[in-house]
Amino acid sequence: MDMQMELVRKLPTPQEIKEKYPLRAEDKAMKEKRDQEIFDIFTGKDDRLLLLIGPCSADNEDSVLDYMTRLAGLQEKVKDRIFIIPRVYTNKPRTTGLGYKGMFTQPDPEKGADLEGGIIAIRHMHMRVIEETGFTCAEEMLYPGNHRYLSDLLSYVAVGARSVENQEHRLTASGIGIPAGMKNPTGGDISVMINSVIAAQNPHTFIYRGWEAHTTGNPYAHCIMRGYVDKYGRNHPNYHYEDLIGVIEQYKKHPELQNPAIIVDCNHSNSGKKYLEQIRIAKDVMHSCHVSEGIRKIVKGLMIESYIEDGAQKIGEGVYGKSITDPCLGWKKTEKLVKELAELC
């Protein structure tokens, strides 16, 4: 029996998209400068706190740019202590994979799939963020083969809890040239996350987009703690002092790993998706950093889901700047929290 799959149309290659929508020379230089600053934070040359912050899903270009413009103003106020990498996540699906799958698939959330339109829409949005705010952003690498559509624009990539055991994600992360955060899996097994970091830090040869590809290894691959879910479906946090010490001990077992680092995801299973808890969790992590010099050295930053309006809405409700996926922290609370974190650094 033939495959139950209809090949609809051949999509433009990443090279074709990049040639049609090229990055300006001044923006390329800006990205190189920001990338070096981020590398310096991971190597310990720069002791500022990384803050990966932004909407759960970048669903609307106007509201995303509005948010990013506000964030750029806030970055200027805290730049001596915090380095912000905005989340512009465009491949973000719902947990089950059903329904809305992110702007990459659906540039208009209220309409059906349009992959070519989505590719163009996400590149256009990322380029606008760079041109209008000076930010280079973070994405979740949900589909490794799609990464090259944005590879010249991004400064950070996260590999999600459901993808971190996948070989293609690990191997692609080894060759992307920017920091790759490997989340602990949904079941919470820290050894799986450490193995993914080992894989991503080493060179590989594999098939990528129809090519034989060789990577040199990614020295900035690191851990993201996002909490986990037990066999009964209950959320359990892993951002506490003892959890962070446990990851440090795991890193010690692998002295070959470069730039040992942790980013703490303040939402997801760490908060039980209770978005207001992110405020308390972020401050709790900062307290652990003050108590332990070892934790302070290894915790390089925090990840926070934030947008213009508090909470979340259903697709079609039309509330400007309100998440249509996971609930997010609104702008007023975000601004207050970031200023407080700067004081705690």
mmCIF file of C-alpha atoms in Angstrom:
data_model
loop_
_atom_site.group_PDB
_atom_site.id
_atom_site.type_symbol
_atom_site.label_atom_id
_atom_site.label_comp_id
_atom_site.label_asym_id
_atom_site.label_seq_id
_atom_site.Cartn_x
_atom_site.Cartn_y
_atom_site.Cartn_z
ATOM 1 C CA MET A 1 0.000 0.000 0.000
ATOM 2 C CA ASP A 2 1.334 3.464 -0.886
ATOM 3 C CA MET A 3 1.892 6.069 1.826
ATOM 4 C CA GLN A 4 -1.189 7.917 3.047
ATOM 5 C CA MET A 5 0.514 11.227 2.430
ATOM 6 C CA GLU A 6 -0.135 13.749 -0.300
ATOM 7 C CA LEU A 7 2.850 15.838 -1.395
ATOM 8 C CA VAL A 8 1.136 19.172 -2.055
ATOM 9 C CA ARG A 9 3.940 21.415 -3.377
ATOM 10 C CA LYS A 10 7.694 21.806 -3.154
ATOM 11 C CA LEU A 11 8.613 24.655 -0.850
ATOM 12 C CA PRO A 12 11.385 27.198 -1.440
ATOM 13 C CA THR A 13 14.760 26.222 0.012
ATOM 14 C CA PRO A 14 16.272 28.209 2.883
ATOM 15 C CA GLN A 15 18.877 29.609 0.481
ATOM 16 C CA GLU A 16 16.160 30.856 -1.877
ATOM 17 C CA ILE A 17 14.277 32.496 1.005
ATOM 18 C CA LYS A 18 17.454 34.134 2.343
ATOM 19 C CA GLU A 19 18.318 35.497 -1.105
ATOM 20 C CA LYS A 20 14.820 36.888 -1.536
ATOM 21 C CA TYR A 21 14.686 38.358 1.996
ATOM 22 C CA PRO A 22 18.332 39.148 2.862
ATOM 23 C CA LEU A 23 19.649 40.435 6.158
ATOM 24 C CA ARG A 24 21.124 43.942 5.979
ATOM 25 C CA ALA A 25 24.882 44.280 6.522
ATOM 26 C CA GLU A 26 24.397 46.437 9.620
ATOM 27 C CA ASP A 27 22.021 43.875 11.114
ATOM 28 C CA LYS A 28 24.480 41.068 10.402
ATOM 29 C CA ALA A 29 27.156 43.036 12.276
ATOM 30 C CA MET A 30 24.713 43.615 15.144
ATOM 31 C CA LYS A 31 23.997 39.902 15.371
ATOM 32 C CA GLU A 32 27.718 39.072 15.463
ATOM 33 C CA LYS A 33 28.198 41.552 18.314
ATOM 34 C CA ARG A 34 25.252 40.168 20.279
ATOM 35 C CA ASP A 35 26.342 36.571 19.660
ATOM 36 C CA GLN A 36 29.785 37.348 21.100
ATOM 37 C CA GLU A 37 28.233 38.937 24.181
ATOM 38 C CA ILE A 38 26.113 35.813 24.696
ATOM 39 C CA PHE A 39 29.167 33.551 24.244
ATOM 40 C CA ASP A 40 30.975 35.644 26.874
ATOM 41 C CA ILE A 41 28.130 35.086 29.347
ATOM 42 C CA PHE A 42 28.292 31.318 28.810
ATOM 43 C CA THR A 43 32.088 31.234 29.186
ATOM 44 C CA GLY A 44 31.984 33.387 32.321
ATOM 45 C CA LYS A 45 33.761 36.433 30.878
ATOM 46 C CA ASP A 46 30.540 38.430 31.368
ATOM 47 C CA ASP A 47 28.556 37.906 34.574
ATOM 48 C CA ARG A 48 25.281 39.450 33.425
ATOM 49 C CA LEU A 49 22.102 37.393 33.711
ATOM 50 C CA LEU A 50 20.567 36.126 30.471
ATOM 51 C CA LEU A 51 16.839 36.670 30.256
ATOM 52 C CA LEU A 52 14.998 34.701 27.571
ATOM 53 C CA ILE A 53 11.627 36.362 27.630
ATOM 54 C CA GLY A 54 8.626 36.828 25.381
ATOM 55 C CA PRO A 55 5.330 35.316 24.254
ATOM 56 C CA CYS A 56 4.660 31.598 24.500
ATOM 57 C CA SER A 57 3.894 31.762 20.773
ATOM 58 C CA ALA A 58 4.674 34.710 18.478
ATOM 59 C CA ASP A 59 1.263 34.722 16.842
ATOM 60 C CA ASN A 60 0.773 38.269 15.522
ATOM 61 C CA GLU A 61 3.435 40.504 13.971
ATOM 62 C CA ASP A 62 1.970 43.828 15.138
ATOM 63 C CA SER A 63 1.588 42.872 18.788
ATOM 64 C CA VAL A 64 4.917 41.011 18.828
ATOM 65 C CA LEU A 65 6.714 44.110 17.481
ATOM 66 C CA ASP A 66 4.867 46.281 19.994
ATOM 67 C CA TYR A 67 6.041 43.995 22.797
ATOM 68 C CA MET A 68 9.623 43.897 21.474
ATOM 69 C CA THR A 69 9.773 47.694 21.238
ATOM 70 C CA ARG A 70 8.719 47.944 24.889
ATOM 71 C CA LEU A 71 11.277 45.271 25.789
ATOM 72 C CA ALA A 72 14.058 47.187 24.014
ATOM 73 C CA GLY A 73 13.328 50.223 26.193
ATOM 74 C CA LEU A 74 13.435 48.025 29.288
ATOM 75 C CA GLN A 75 16.707 46.417 28.167
ATOM 76 C CA GLU A 76 18.334 49.842 28.055
ATOM 77 C CA LYS A 77 17.422 50.404 31.715
ATOM 78 C CA VAL A 78 18.917 47.112 32.952
ATOM 79 C CA LYS A 79 21.707 46.538 30.400
ATOM 80 C CA ASP A 80 24.503 46.590 33.002
ATOM 81 C CA ARG A 81 23.080 43.558 34.809
ATOM 82 C CA ILE A 82 20.761 41.745 32.392
ATOM 83 C CA PHE A 83 21.152 40.713 28.749
ATOM 84 C CA ILE A 84 17.792 40.083 27.102
ATOM 85 C CA ILE A 85 17.233 37.540 24.327
ATOM 86 C CA PRO A 86 13.578 37.829 23.242
ATOM 87 C CA ARG A 87 11.533 34.713 22.617
ATOM 88 C CA VAL A 88 10.063 34.858 19.114
ATOM 89 C CA TYR A 89 8.718 31.313 18.938
ATOM 90 C CA THR A 90 6.994 30.681 15.609
ATOM 91 C CA ASN A 91 6.862 26.856 15.505
ATOM 92 C CA LYS A 92 4.969 26.530 18.777
ATOM 93 C CA PRO A 93 2.213 23.883 18.722
ATOM 94 C CA ARG A 94 -0.226 22.929 21.413
ATOM 95 C CA THR A 95 0.812 20.062 23.696
ATOM 96 C CA THR A 96 -1.128 17.450 21.715
ATOM 97 C CA GLY A 97 0.046 18.801 18.350
ATOM 98 C CA LEU A 98 -3.574 19.363 17.322
ATOM 99 C CA GLY A 99 -5.027 22.705 16.285
ATOM 100 C CA TYR A 100 -2.796 25.777 16.025
ATOM 101 C CA LYS A 101 0.822 24.869 15.219
ATOM 102 C CA GLY A 102 2.416 28.293 15.231
ATOM 103 C CA MET A 103 2.952 31.075 12.686
ATOM 104 C CA PHE A 104 5.290 28.905 10.627
ATOM 105 C CA THR A 105 2.324 26.689 9.746
ATOM 106 C CA GLN A 106 -0.485 29.236 10.056
ATOM 107 C CA PRO A 107 0.498 32.880 9.493
ATOM 108 C CA ASP A 108 -3.146 33.676 10.289
ATOM 109 C CA PRO A 109 -4.281 31.616 13.316
ATOM 110 C CA GLU A 110 -7.911 31.858 12.208
ATOM 111 C CA LYS A 111 -7.194 30.327 8.783
ATOM 112 C CA GLY A 112 -5.803 27.019 7.595
ATOM 113 C CA ALA A 113 -2.222 25.927 6.996
ATOM 114 C CA ASP A 114 -0.065 27.911 4.554
ATOM 115 C CA LEU A 115 3.527 26.750 4.859
ATOM 116 C CA GLU A 116 5.081 28.946 2.191
ATOM 117 C CA GLY A 117 3.245 31.976 3.566
ATOM 118 C CA GLY A 118 4.364 30.955 7.044
ATOM 119 C CA ILE A 119 8.030 30.720 6.075
ATOM 120 C CA ILE A 120 7.910 34.241 4.641
ATOM 121 C CA ALA A 121 5.893 35.601 7.585
ATOM 122 C CA ILE A 122 8.257 34.352 10.281
ATOM 123 C CA ARG A 123 11.355 35.579 8.448
ATOM 124 C CA HIS A 124 9.742 38.969 7.917
ATOM 125 C CA MET A 125 8.828 39.224 11.594
ATOM 126 C CA HIS A 126 12.298 38.248 12.827
ATOM 127 C CA MET A 127 13.884 40.746 10.423
ATOM 128 C CA ARG A 128 11.593 43.516 11.653
ATOM 129 C CA VAL A 129 12.536 42.765 15.257
ATOM 130 C CA ILE A 130 16.247 43.125 14.411
ATOM 131 C CA GLU A 131 15.787 46.246 12.281
ATOM 132 C CA GLU A 132 13.424 48.063 14.662
ATOM 133 C CA THR A 133 14.718 47.027 18.096
ATOM 134 C CA GLY A 134 18.289 45.752 17.655
ATOM 135 C CA PHE A 135 17.344 42.425 19.224
ATOM 136 C CA THR A 136 18.368 39.067 17.811
ATOM 137 C CA CYS A 137 16.070 36.421 19.162
ATOM 138 C CA ALA A 138 15.469 32.894 20.397
ATOM 139 C CA GLU A 139 13.393 30.187 18.738
ATOM 140 C CA GLU A 140 12.377 26.688 19.722
ATOM 141 C CA MET A 141 13.854 24.228 17.232
ATOM 142 C CA LEU A 142 10.761 22.104 16.944
ATOM 143 C CA TYR A 143 11.576 20.956 13.392
ATOM 144 C CA PRO A 144 15.359 20.741 12.811
ATOM 145 C CA GLY A 145 14.984 20.902 9.011
ATOM 146 C CA ASN A 146 13.301 24.314 9.291
ATOM 147 C CA HIS A 147 16.114 25.936 11.263
ATOM 148 C CA ARG A 148 18.010 27.180 8.219
ATOM 149 C CA TYR A 149 15.162 29.475 7.191
ATOM 150 C CA LEU A 150 16.116 31.640 10.187
ATOM 151 C CA SER A 151 19.683 30.531 10.957
ATOM 152 C CA ASP A 152 21.245 33.901 10.001
ATOM 153 C CA LEU A 153 18.852 35.772 12.310
ATOM 154 C CA LEU A 154 18.823 33.801 15.569
ATOM 155 C CA SER A 155 21.062 34.059 18.631
ATOM 156 C CA TYR A 156 19.623 31.186 20.687
ATOM 157 C CA VAL A 157 17.760 27.926 20.157
ATOM 158 C CA ALA A 158 15.874 25.769 22.649
ATOM 159 C CA VAL A 159 15.244 22.067 22.123
ATOM 160 C CA GLY A 160 11.956 21.166 23.799
ATOM 161 C CA ALA A 161 11.221 18.532 26.411
ATOM 162 C CA ARG A 162 9.532 16.246 23.871
ATOM 163 C CA SER A 163 12.347 16.620 21.320
ATOM 164 C CA VAL A 164 15.449 16.372 23.485
ATOM 165 C CA GLU A 165 15.743 12.575 23.128
ATOM 166 C CA ASN A 166 15.456 12.783 19.339
ATOM 167 C CA GLN A 167 18.699 12.101 17.487
ATOM 168 C CA GLU A 168 18.076 14.601 14.676
ATOM 169 C CA HIS A 169 17.517 17.436 17.163
ATOM 170 C CA ARG A 170 20.710 16.568 19.023
ATOM 171 C CA LEU A 171 22.820 16.327 15.882
ATOM 172 C CA THR A 172 21.426 19.517 14.357
ATOM 173 C CA ALA A 173 22.053 21.365 17.638
ATOM 174 C CA SER A 174 25.714 20.330 17.322
ATOM 175 C CA GLY A 175 26.111 22.453 14.188
ATOM 176 C CA ILE A 176 24.028 25.606 14.582
ATOM 177 C CA GLY A 177 26.794 27.922 15.816
ATOM 178 C CA ILE A 178 24.737 29.533 18.613
ATOM 179 C CA PRO A 179 23.818 28.380 22.143
ATOM 180 C CA ALA A 180 21.398 25.456 22.227
ATOM 181 C CA GLY A 181 19.410 24.882 25.399
ATOM 182 C CA MET A 182 18.445 21.232 25.898
ATOM 183 C CA LYS A 183 15.385 20.917 28.146
ATOM 184 C CA ASN A 184 14.953 18.097 30.618
ATOM 185 C CA PRO A 185 12.410 15.613 29.192
ATOM 186 C CA THR A 186 8.797 15.715 30.358
ATOM 187 C CA GLY A 187 9.466 12.677 32.580
ATOM 188 C CA GLY A 188 12.244 14.570 34.361
ATOM 189 C CA ASP A 189 15.214 12.234 33.797
ATOM 190 C CA ILE A 190 18.252 14.513 34.193
ATOM 191 C CA SER A 191 20.600 11.936 32.627
ATOM 192 C CA VAL A 192 18.643 12.217 29.353
ATOM 193 C CA MET A 193 19.219 15.978 29.329
ATOM 194 C CA ILE A 194 22.930 15.569 30.103
ATOM 195 C CA ASN A 195 23.238 12.979 27.320
ATOM 196 C CA SER A 196 21.647 15.424 24.907
ATOM 197 C CA VAL A 197 24.198 18.085 25.907
ATOM 198 C CA ILE A 198 27.035 15.594 25.383
ATOM 199 C CA ALA A 199 25.647 14.730 21.945
ATOM 200 C CA ALA A 200 25.233 18.374 20.946
ATOM 201 C CA GLN A 201 28.741 19.319 22.086
ATOM 202 C CA ASN A 202 30.353 16.683 19.867
ATOM 203 C CA PRO A 203 30.907 16.536 16.068
ATOM 204 C CA HIS A 204 28.652 14.384 13.885
ATOM 205 C CA THR A 205 28.041 13.326 10.309
ATOM 206 C CA PHE A 206 24.415 12.767 9.311
ATOM 207 C CA ILE A 207 21.744 13.477 6.672
ATOM 208 C CA TYR A 208 20.322 16.995 6.831
ATOM 209 C CA ARG A 209 17.854 18.358 4.274
ATOM 210 C CA GLY A 210 19.035 15.760 1.750
ATOM 211 C CA TRP A 211 22.721 16.557 2.270
ATOM 212 C CA GLU A 212 25.520 14.666 3.960
ATOM 213 C CA ALA A 213 26.284 17.118 6.755
ATOM 214 C CA HIS A 214 29.253 17.374 9.116
ATOM 215 C CA THR A 215 29.226 19.397 12.342
ATOM 216 C CA THR A 216 32.075 20.451 14.617
ATOM 217 C CA GLY A 217 30.140 20.315 17.904
ATOM 218 C CA ASN A 218 28.484 23.087 19.884
ATOM 219 C CA PRO A 219 30.465 24.177 22.984
ATOM 220 C CA TYR A 220 27.499 26.285 24.116
ATOM 221 C CA ALA A 221 24.963 23.443 24.364
ATOM 222 C CA HIS A 222 23.578 23.462 27.911
ATOM 223 C CA CYS A 223 20.727 22.423 30.224
ATOM 224 C CA ILE A 224 17.292 24.001 30.631
ATOM 225 C CA MET A 225 15.368 23.014 33.769
ATOM 226 C CA ARG A 226 11.623 23.173 33.047
ATOM 227 C CA GLY A 227 10.076 20.870 35.655
ATOM 228 C CA TYR A 228 8.500 17.521 34.832
ATOM 229 C CA VAL A 229 5.335 15.444 34.971
ATOM 230 C CA ASP A 230 5.020 12.161 36.871
ATOM 231 C CA LYS A 231 3.169 9.022 35.784
ATOM 232 C CA TYR A 232 -0.044 10.393 37.288
ATOM 233 C CA GLY A 233 0.138 13.603 35.272
ATOM 234 C CA ARG A 234 1.165 15.766 38.220
ATOM 235 C CA ASN A 235 3.618 18.643 37.740
ATOM 236 C CA HIS A 236 6.853 18.722 39.746
ATOM 237 C CA PRO A 237 9.283 21.658 39.811
ATOM 238 C CA ASN A 238 13.045 21.274 39.455
ATOM 239 C CA TYR A 239 14.248 24.829 39.978
ATOM 240 C CA HIS A 240 14.974 24.529 43.703
ATOM 241 C CA TYR A 241 18.412 24.799 45.299
ATOM 242 C CA GLU A 242 18.740 21.009 45.631
ATOM 243 C CA ASP A 243 17.770 20.448 41.984
ATOM 244 C CA LEU A 244 20.390 22.916 40.758
ATOM 245 C CA ILE A 245 23.061 21.331 42.964
ATOM 246 C CA GLY A 246 22.075 17.956 41.495
ATOM 247 C CA VAL A 247 22.745 19.175 37.951
ATOM 248 C CA ILE A 248 26.091 20.600 39.047
ATOM 249 C CA GLU A 249 26.976 17.135 40.349
ATOM 250 C CA GLN A 250 25.966 15.605 37.005
ATOM 251 C CA TYR A 251 28.190 18.074 35.172
ATOM 252 C CA LYS A 252 31.106 17.111 37.445
ATOM 253 C CA LYS A 253 30.770 13.522 36.217
ATOM 254 C CA HIS A 254 31.455 14.795 32.690
ATOM 255 C CA PRO A 255 34.514 17.067 32.894
ATOM 256 C CA GLU A 256 34.798 16.905 29.104
ATOM 257 C CA LEU A 257 31.747 19.136 28.773
ATOM 258 C CA GLN A 258 32.502 22.765 27.970
ATOM 259 C CA ASN A 259 30.878 25.803 29.570
ATOM 260 C CA PRO A 260 28.587 23.994 32.047
ATOM 261 C CA ALA A 261 25.409 26.054 32.278
ATOM 262 C CA ILE A 262 21.774 25.991 33.363
ATOM 263 C CA ILE A 263 18.874 28.136 32.211
ATOM 264 C CA VAL A 264 15.815 27.878 34.475
ATOM 265 C CA ASP A 265 12.464 27.906 32.686
ATOM 266 C CA CYS A 266 10.138 29.632 35.151
ATOM 267 C CA ASN A 267 6.943 28.404 33.459
ATOM 268 C CA HIS A 268 5.791 25.000 32.139
ATOM 269 C CA SER A 269 5.980 22.256 34.773
ATOM 270 C CA ASN A 270 8.017 24.445 37.121
ATOM 271 C CA SER A 271 4.986 26.691 37.547
ATOM 272 C CA GLY A 272 2.313 24.148 36.650
ATOM 273 C CA LYS A 273 1.557 26.676 33.854
ATOM 274 C CA LYS A 274 0.352 29.117 36.529
ATOM 275 C CA TYR A 275 1.912 32.121 34.873
ATOM 276 C CA LEU A 276 1.941 34.385 37.953
ATOM 277 C CA GLU A 277 4.170 31.853 39.730
ATOM 278 C CA GLN A 278 6.979 32.859 37.359
ATOM 279 C CA ILE A 279 7.554 35.970 39.490
ATOM 280 C CA ARG A 280 8.169 33.952 42.653
ATOM 281 C CA ILE A 281 10.187 31.254 40.876
ATOM 282 C CA ALA A 282 12.544 33.759 39.231
ATOM 283 C CA LYS A 283 13.253 35.374 42.606
ATOM 284 C CA ASP A 284 13.700 31.967 44.253
ATOM 285 C CA VAL A 285 16.382 31.075 41.704
ATOM 286 C CA MET A 286 18.143 34.392 42.286
ATOM 287 C CA HIS A 287 18.115 33.620 46.034
ATOM 288 C CA SER A 288 19.796 30.263 45.349
ATOM 289 C CA CYS A 289 22.435 32.118 43.333
ATOM 290 C CA HIS A 290 23.164 34.347 46.324
ATOM 291 C CA VAL A 291 23.355 31.396 48.727
ATOM 292 C CA SER A 292 25.686 29.296 46.556
ATOM 293 C CA GLU A 293 28.595 30.565 44.493
ATOM 294 C CA GLY A 294 28.535 27.275 42.574
ATOM 295 C CA ILE A 295 24.915 27.853 41.569
ATOM 296 C CA ARG A 296 25.640 31.468 40.645
ATOM 297 C CA LYS A 297 28.402 30.351 38.283
ATOM 298 C CA ILE A 298 26.322 27.725 36.528
ATOM 299 C CA VAL A 299 22.894 29.417 36.360
ATOM 300 C CA LYS A 300 23.363 31.700 33.368
ATOM 301 C CA GLY A 301 19.789 32.861 33.039
ATOM 302 C CA LEU A 302 16.032 32.546 33.254
ATOM 303 C CA MET A 303 13.286 31.848 30.739
ATOM 304 C CA ILE A 304 9.958 33.648 31.214
ATOM 305 C CA GLU A 305 6.755 33.647 29.150
ATOM 306 C CA SER A 306 5.512 37.214 28.874
ATOM 307 C CA TYR A 307 3.315 39.268 26.548
ATOM 308 C CA ILE A 308 1.369 42.522 26.641
ATOM 309 C CA GLU A 309 -1.718 41.221 28.475
ATOM 310 C CA ASP A 310 -1.917 38.773 31.382
ATOM 311 C CA GLY A 311 -3.154 35.245 30.783
ATOM 312 C CA ALA A 312 -4.371 33.564 27.602
ATOM 313 C CA GLN A 313 -7.346 33.629 25.234
ATOM 314 C CA LYS A 314 -8.963 31.352 22.703
ATOM 315 C CA ILE A 315 -8.251 31.870 19.009
ATOM 316 C CA GLY A 316 -10.782 34.330 17.625
ATOM 317 C CA GLU A 317 -11.353 36.317 20.813
ATOM 318 C CA GLY A 318 -9.188 39.071 19.361
ATOM 319 C CA VAL A 319 -7.626 40.530 22.508
ATOM 320 C CA TYR A 320 -4.544 42.446 21.376
ATOM 321 C CA GLY A 321 -1.284 41.181 22.835
ATOM 322 C CA LYS A 322 -2.788 38.242 24.731
ATOM 323 C CA SER A 323 -1.419 34.715 24.279
ATOM 324 C CA ILE A 324 -3.410 32.189 22.255
ATOM 325 C CA THR A 325 -1.347 29.304 23.683
ATOM 326 C CA ASP A 326 0.004 29.135 27.269
ATOM 327 C CA PRO A 327 -0.868 31.971 29.687
ATOM 328 C CA CYS A 328 1.782 34.697 29.873
ATOM 329 C CA LEU A 329 2.796 37.392 32.318
ATOM 330 C CA GLY A 330 1.446 40.784 31.221
ATOM 331 C CA TRP A 331 3.645 43.787 30.444
ATOM 332 C CA LYS A 332 3.211 45.751 33.684
ATOM 333 C CA LYS A 333 4.145 42.747 35.809
ATOM 334 C CA THR A 334 6.979 41.898 33.408
ATOM 335 C CA GLU A 335 8.490 45.372 33.625
ATOM 336 C CA LYS A 336 8.350 45.326 37.430
ATOM 337 C CA LEU A 337 9.872 41.834 37.609
ATOM 338 C CA VAL A 338 12.764 42.599 35.248
ATOM 339 C CA LYS A 339 13.693 45.704 37.246
ATOM 340 C CA GLU A 340 13.553 43.672 40.467
ATOM 341 C CA LEU A 341 15.741 40.951 38.950
ATOM 342 C CA ALA A 342 18.295 43.574 37.956
ATOM 343 C CA GLU A 343 18.484 44.646 41.600
ATOM 344 C CA LEU A 344 18.977 41.017 42.657
ATOM 345 C CA CYS A 345 21.809 40.309 40.199
#
